[in-house]
Amino acid sequence: NRAQEPGAAPLPSLGQKLFGQHCAGCHGVTGDGNGLAAPFIFPKPRNFLLGKYKLVSTENSVPSEADLDSLLVRGMPGSAMPSWGHLSRADRAAIVGEVYRLTAIGARERYVANLKEQQGLTDEDIKAADVQEEIAAYVKSRTTPGQAAAVPAIAPSDAPAVTRGKEHFAKQGCASC
């Protein structure tokens, strides 16, 4: 058993296994958006290491577990991202956990690179407890969903609003789709 061998790499989690099975072909094994199929996909698959997401319901732009689960269930219209709604809720939750883990890795890498580039810290400096706490706080801020964003009420339509909407529709080229 590998897990019991001294110095052996830890066994992959369920989320890592499921991500590898269902997601890595497009998003890459490391979540960088460079899977084997990525060159053939438009738009390019999401790079989870960057921590940038399109569909979020939180004020701090970190997707909630419900945001990510909804995306897995319905897929991403207008992209090659299919629905994974046939997977069990537990399996989808494991994949969501893996996406958060990959985002944390990317956040940590970016923050450490910034400490080195902007502040001139060395690898030895970065090992200090206070710097590790600073890094951990940053990673937590980039991987912990905030409060649900408030959705403003839409005022009832009137003739000027309909006219503005028609003008905006034409100006943005919406009719071409």
PDB file of C-alpha atoms in Angstrom:
ATOM      1  CA  ASN A   1       0.000   0.000   0.000  1.00  0.00           C
ATOM      2  CA  ARG A   2       1.560   3.291  -1.157  1.00  0.00           C
ATOM      3  CA  ALA A   3      -0.007   5.332   1.610  1.00  0.00           C
ATOM      4  CA  GLN A   4       1.863   3.335   4.217  1.00  0.00           C
ATOM      5  CA  GLU A   5       5.276   3.540   2.527  1.00  0.00           C
ATOM      6  CA  PRO A   6       7.585   6.124   4.109  1.00  0.00           C
ATOM      7  CA  GLY A   7       8.015   9.113   1.794  1.00  0.00           C
ATOM      8  CA  ALA A   8       5.255   7.972  -0.561  1.00  0.00           C
ATOM      9  CA  ALA A   9       3.110  10.635  -2.178  1.00  0.00           C
ATOM     10  CA  PRO A  10      -0.352  10.880  -0.626  1.00  0.00           C
ATOM     11  CA  LEU A  11      -3.122   9.084  -2.452  1.00  0.00           C
ATOM     12  CA  PRO A  12      -5.362  11.356  -4.508  1.00  0.00           C
ATOM     13  CA  SER A  13      -8.633  12.438  -2.964  1.00  0.00           C
ATOM     14  CA  LEU A  14     -11.992  11.518  -4.477  1.00  0.00           C
ATOM     15  CA  GLY A  15     -12.187  15.056  -5.879  1.00  0.00           C
ATOM     16  CA  GLN A  16      -8.783  14.717  -7.538  1.00  0.00           C
ATOM     17  CA  LYS A  17      -9.779  11.368  -9.048  1.00  0.00           C
ATOM     18  CA  LEU A  18     -13.106  12.683 -10.351  1.00  0.00           C
ATOM     19  CA  PHE A  19     -11.510  15.875 -11.673  1.00  0.00           C
ATOM     20  CA  GLY A  20      -8.925  13.769 -13.469  1.00  0.00           C
ATOM     21  CA  GLN A  21     -11.634  11.550 -14.930  1.00  0.00           C
ATOM     22  CA  HIS A  22     -14.177  14.187 -15.956  1.00  0.00           C
ATOM     23  CA  CYS A  23     -12.458  17.586 -16.099  1.00  0.00           C
ATOM     24  CA  ALA A  24      -8.721  17.289 -16.781  1.00  0.00           C
ATOM     25  CA  GLY A  25      -9.156  16.512 -20.481  1.00  0.00           C
ATOM     26  CA  CYS A  26     -10.186  20.133 -21.006  1.00  0.00           C
ATOM     27  CA  HIS A  27      -9.102  21.994 -17.842  1.00  0.00           C
ATOM     28  CA  GLY A  28      -5.750  20.188 -17.477  1.00  0.00           C
ATOM     29  CA  VAL A  29      -4.502  17.930 -14.704  1.00  0.00           C
ATOM     30  CA  THR A  30      -3.345  20.976 -12.724  1.00  0.00           C
ATOM     31  CA  GLY A  31      -6.485  22.995 -13.517  1.00  0.00           C
ATOM     32  CA  ASP A  32      -4.554  25.471 -15.678  1.00  0.00           C
ATOM     33  CA  GLY A  33      -6.989  25.264 -18.615  1.00  0.00           C
ATOM     34  CA  ASN A  34      -4.461  23.442 -20.787  1.00  0.00           C
ATOM     35  CA  GLY A  35      -5.902  19.932 -21.039  1.00  0.00           C
ATOM     36  CA  LEU A  36      -5.334  17.767 -24.085  1.00  0.00           C
ATOM     37  CA  ALA A  37      -8.565  18.996 -25.692  1.00  0.00           C
ATOM     38  CA  ALA A  38      -7.986  22.685 -24.872  1.00  0.00           C
ATOM     39  CA  PRO A  39      -6.386  23.636 -28.222  1.00  0.00           C
ATOM     40  CA  PHE A  40      -9.544  22.493 -29.983  1.00  0.00           C
ATOM     41  CA  ILE A  41     -12.033  24.279 -27.731  1.00  0.00           C
ATOM     42  CA  PHE A  42     -13.402  27.795 -28.022  1.00  0.00           C
ATOM     43  CA  PRO A  43     -13.785  29.508 -25.710  1.00  0.00           C
ATOM     44  CA  LYS A  44     -10.725  28.144 -23.941  1.00  0.00           C
ATOM     45  CA  PRO A  45     -11.432  26.111 -20.781  1.00  0.00           C
ATOM     46  CA  ARG A  46     -11.331  27.977 -17.466  1.00  0.00           C
ATOM     47  CA  ASN A  47      -7.961  28.203 -15.696  1.00  0.00           C
ATOM     48  CA  PHE A  48      -8.894  27.509 -12.068  1.00  0.00           C
ATOM     49  CA  LEU A  49      -5.461  28.596 -10.836  1.00  0.00           C
ATOM     50  CA  LEU A  50      -6.357  32.200 -11.697  1.00  0.00           C
ATOM     51  CA  GLY A  51      -9.468  32.141  -9.515  1.00  0.00           C
ATOM     52  CA  LYS A  52     -11.570  34.112 -12.004  1.00  0.00           C
ATOM     53  CA  TYR A  53     -15.120  32.921 -12.527  1.00  0.00           C
ATOM     54  CA  LYS A  54     -17.938  34.203 -14.723  1.00  0.00           C
ATOM     55  CA  LEU A  55     -21.004  33.059 -12.828  1.00  0.00           C
ATOM     56  CA  VAL A  56     -20.859  33.996  -9.168  1.00  0.00           C
ATOM     57  CA  SER A  57     -23.533  35.068  -6.737  1.00  0.00           C
ATOM     58  CA  THR A  58     -21.258  36.547  -4.077  1.00  0.00           C
ATOM     59  CA  GLU A  59     -20.056  40.068  -3.395  1.00  0.00           C
ATOM     60  CA  ASN A  60     -16.370  39.044  -3.353  1.00  0.00           C
ATOM     61  CA  SER A  61     -16.516  37.155  -6.707  1.00  0.00           C
ATOM     62  CA  VAL A  62     -15.581  33.813  -5.114  1.00  0.00           C
ATOM     63  CA  PRO A  63     -18.202  31.331  -6.300  1.00  0.00           C
ATOM     64  CA  SER A  64     -20.268  29.581  -3.670  1.00  0.00           C
ATOM     65  CA  GLU A  65     -20.504  25.814  -3.630  1.00  0.00           C
ATOM     66  CA  ALA A  66     -24.042  26.238  -5.004  1.00  0.00           C
ATOM     67  CA  ASP A  67     -22.684  28.388  -7.873  1.00  0.00           C
ATOM     68  CA  LEU A  68     -20.180  25.708  -8.866  1.00  0.00           C
ATOM     69  CA  ASP A  69     -22.669  22.864  -8.404  1.00  0.00           C
ATOM     70  CA  SER A  70     -25.203  24.683 -10.592  1.00  0.00           C
ATOM     71  CA  LEU A  71     -22.567  25.047 -13.280  1.00  0.00           C
ATOM     72  CA  LEU A  72     -21.799  21.338 -13.101  1.00  0.00           C
ATOM     73  CA  VAL A  73     -25.483  20.473 -13.342  1.00  0.00           C
ATOM     74  CA  ARG A  74     -26.328  22.704 -16.308  1.00  0.00           C
ATOM     75  CA  GLY A  75     -22.964  23.022 -18.070  1.00  0.00           C
ATOM     76  CA  MET A  76     -21.874  26.335 -19.579  1.00  0.00           C
ATOM     77  CA  PRO A  77     -24.048  27.467 -22.468  1.00  0.00           C
ATOM     78  CA  GLY A  78     -22.006  28.864 -25.340  1.00  0.00           C
ATOM     79  CA  SER A  79     -19.009  26.721 -24.473  1.00  0.00           C
ATOM     80  CA  ALA A  80     -17.912  23.092 -24.704  1.00  0.00           C
ATOM     81  CA  MET A  81     -18.600  22.587 -20.985  1.00  0.00           C
ATOM     82  CA  PRO A  82     -21.221  19.827 -20.780  1.00  0.00           C
ATOM     83  CA  SER A  83     -23.662  19.095 -18.016  1.00  0.00           C
ATOM     84  CA  TRP A  84     -22.385  16.775 -15.308  1.00  0.00           C
ATOM     85  CA  GLY A  85     -25.827  16.530 -13.758  1.00  0.00           C
ATOM     86  CA  HIS A  86     -25.727  12.739 -14.099  1.00  0.00           C
ATOM     87  CA  LEU A  87     -23.036  12.611 -11.402  1.00  0.00           C
ATOM     88  CA  SER A  88     -24.213  12.150  -7.834  1.00  0.00           C
ATOM     89  CA  ARG A  89     -24.434  15.175  -5.544  1.00  0.00           C
ATOM     90  CA  ALA A  90     -21.534  13.735  -3.516  1.00  0.00           C
ATOM     91  CA  ASP A  91     -19.349  13.365  -6.609  1.00  0.00           C
ATOM     92  CA  ARG A  92     -20.146  16.900  -7.748  1.00  0.00           C
ATOM     93  CA  ALA A  93     -19.328  18.181  -4.251  1.00  0.00           C
ATOM     94  CA  ALA A  94     -15.974  16.386  -4.434  1.00  0.00           C
ATOM     95  CA  ILE A  95     -15.237  18.064  -7.782  1.00  0.00           C
ATOM     96  CA  VAL A  96     -16.225  21.446  -6.330  1.00  0.00           C
ATOM     97  CA  GLY A  97     -13.790  20.815  -3.475  1.00  0.00           C
ATOM     98  CA  GLU A  98     -11.060  20.052  -5.993  1.00  0.00           C
ATOM     99  CA  VAL A  99     -11.789  23.284  -7.874  1.00  0.00           C
ATOM    100  CA  TYR A 100     -11.418  25.200  -4.593  1.00  0.00           C
ATOM    101  CA  ARG A 101      -8.141  23.331  -3.914  1.00  0.00           C
ATOM    102  CA  LEU A 102      -6.773  24.236  -7.348  1.00  0.00           C
ATOM    103  CA  THR A 103      -7.830  27.854  -6.896  1.00  0.00           C
ATOM    104  CA  ALA A 104      -6.013  27.899  -3.548  1.00  0.00           C
ATOM    105  CA  ILE A 105      -2.847  26.558  -5.163  1.00  0.00           C
ATOM    106  CA  GLY A 106      -2.985  29.292  -7.784  1.00  0.00           C
ATOM    107  CA  ALA A 107      -3.672  32.010  -5.207  1.00  0.00           C
ATOM    108  CA  ARG A 108      -0.718  30.848  -3.120  1.00  0.00           C
ATOM    109  CA  GLU A 109       1.595  30.720  -6.155  1.00  0.00           C
ATOM    110  CA  ARG A 110       0.599  34.237  -7.253  1.00  0.00           C
ATOM    111  CA  TYR A 111       0.995  35.686  -3.773  1.00  0.00           C
ATOM    112  CA  VAL A 112       4.411  34.094  -3.223  1.00  0.00           C
ATOM    113  CA  ALA A 113       5.582  35.296  -6.655  1.00  0.00           C
ATOM    114  CA  ASN A 114       4.395  38.796  -5.733  1.00  0.00           C
ATOM    115  CA  LEU A 115       6.273  38.671  -2.407  1.00  0.00           C
ATOM    116  CA  LYS A 116       9.432  37.724  -4.266  1.00  0.00           C
ATOM    117  CA  GLU A 117       9.039  40.230  -7.101  1.00  0.00           C
ATOM    118  CA  GLN A 118       7.572  43.234  -5.291  1.00  0.00           C
ATOM    119  CA  GLN A 119       9.109  42.871  -1.845  1.00  0.00           C
ATOM    120  CA  GLY A 120      12.298  40.993  -2.712  1.00  0.00           C
ATOM    121  CA  LEU A 121      11.620  38.170  -0.248  1.00  0.00           C
ATOM    122  CA  THR A 122      13.687  35.014  -0.525  1.00  0.00           C
ATOM    123  CA  ASP A 123      12.475  31.429  -0.152  1.00  0.00           C
ATOM    124  CA  GLU A 124      13.932  31.509   3.366  1.00  0.00           C
ATOM    125  CA  ASP A 125      12.031  34.730   4.198  1.00  0.00           C
ATOM    126  CA  ILE A 126       8.815  33.161   2.946  1.00  0.00           C
ATOM    127  CA  LYS A 127       9.194  30.243   5.380  1.00  0.00           C
ATOM    128  CA  ALA A 128       8.789  32.622   8.347  1.00  0.00           C
ATOM    129  CA  ALA A 129       5.638  32.023  10.403  1.00  0.00           C
ATOM    130  CA  ASP A 130       4.297  35.569   9.981  1.00  0.00           C
ATOM    131  CA  VAL A 131       4.722  35.414   6.201  1.00  0.00           C
ATOM    132  CA  GLN A 132       3.049  31.997   6.095  1.00  0.00           C
ATOM    133  CA  GLU A 133       0.112  33.461   8.071  1.00  0.00           C
ATOM    134  CA  GLU A 134      -0.100  36.346   5.596  1.00  0.00           C
ATOM    135  CA  ILE A 135      -0.107  33.912   2.669  1.00  0.00           C
ATOM    136  CA  ALA A 136      -2.749  31.721   4.324  1.00  0.00           C
ATOM    137  CA  ALA A 137      -4.977  34.752   4.958  1.00  0.00           C
ATOM    138  CA  TYR A 138      -4.711  35.791   1.311  1.00  0.00           C
ATOM    139  CA  VAL A 139      -5.479  32.274   0.054  1.00  0.00           C
ATOM    140  CA  LYS A 140      -8.480  32.079   2.377  1.00  0.00           C
ATOM    141  CA  SER A 141      -9.782  35.412   1.055  1.00  0.00           C
ATOM    142  CA  ARG A 142      -9.571  34.117  -2.532  1.00  0.00           C
ATOM    143  CA  THR A 143     -11.252  30.775  -1.786  1.00  0.00           C
ATOM    144  CA  THR A 144     -13.947  31.641   0.753  1.00  0.00           C
ATOM    145  CA  PRO A 145     -17.239  32.784  -0.767  1.00  0.00           C
ATOM    146  CA  GLY A 146     -18.556  36.040   0.616  1.00  0.00           C
ATOM    147  CA  GLN A 147     -22.090  37.149   1.267  1.00  0.00           C
ATOM    148  CA  ALA A 148     -24.651  36.658  -1.445  1.00  0.00           C
ATOM    149  CA  ALA A 149     -24.740  39.687  -3.707  1.00  0.00           C
ATOM    150  CA  ALA A 150     -27.833  41.835  -3.435  1.00  0.00           C
ATOM    151  CA  VAL A 151     -29.924  41.811  -6.573  1.00  0.00           C
ATOM    152  CA  PRO A 152     -31.563  45.189  -7.091  1.00  0.00           C
ATOM    153  CA  ALA A 153     -35.238  45.335  -7.874  1.00  0.00           C
ATOM    154  CA  ILE A 154     -36.011  46.146 -11.468  1.00  0.00           C
ATOM    155  CA  ALA A 155     -38.300  49.096 -11.879  1.00  0.00           C
ATOM    156  CA  PRO A 156     -41.456  48.573 -13.892  1.00  0.00           C
ATOM    157  CA  SER A 157     -40.969  49.314 -17.571  1.00  0.00           C
ATOM    158  CA  ASP A 158     -42.256  52.467 -19.121  1.00  0.00           C
ATOM    159  CA  ALA A 159     -42.064  53.854 -22.658  1.00  0.00           C
ATOM    160  CA  PRO A 160     -38.664  55.623 -22.184  1.00  0.00           C
ATOM    161  CA  ALA A 161     -37.145  52.445 -20.663  1.00  0.00           C
ATOM    162  CA  VAL A 162     -38.379  50.334 -23.572  1.00  0.00           C
ATOM    163  CA  THR A 163     -36.924  52.856 -26.031  1.00  0.00           C
ATOM    164  CA  ARG A 164     -33.539  52.817 -24.217  1.00  0.00           C
ATOM    165  CA  GLY A 165     -33.614  49.012 -24.253  1.00  0.00           C
ATOM    166  CA  LYS A 166     -34.271  48.910 -28.006  1.00  0.00           C
ATOM    167  CA  GLU A 167     -31.436  51.384 -28.618  1.00  0.00           C
ATOM    168  CA  HIS A 168     -29.047  49.384 -26.439  1.00  0.00           C
ATOM    169  CA  PHE A 169     -30.103  46.138 -28.176  1.00  0.00           C
ATOM    170  CA  ALA A 170     -29.317  47.641 -31.591  1.00  0.00           C
ATOM    171  CA  LYS A 171     -26.101  49.392 -30.486  1.00  0.00           C
ATOM    172  CA  GLN A 172     -24.666  46.182 -28.955  1.00  0.00           C
ATOM    173  CA  GLY A 173     -25.483  44.152 -32.052  1.00  0.00           C
ATOM    174  CA  CYS A 174     -27.732  41.749 -30.107  1.00  0.00           C
ATOM    175  CA  ALA A 175     -29.872  41.093 -33.179  1.00  0.00           C
ATOM    176  CA  SER A 176     -26.901  39.428 -34.939  1.00  0.00           C
ATOM    177  CA  CYS A 177     -27.195  36.465 -32.602  1.00  0.00           C
TER     178      CYS A 177
END
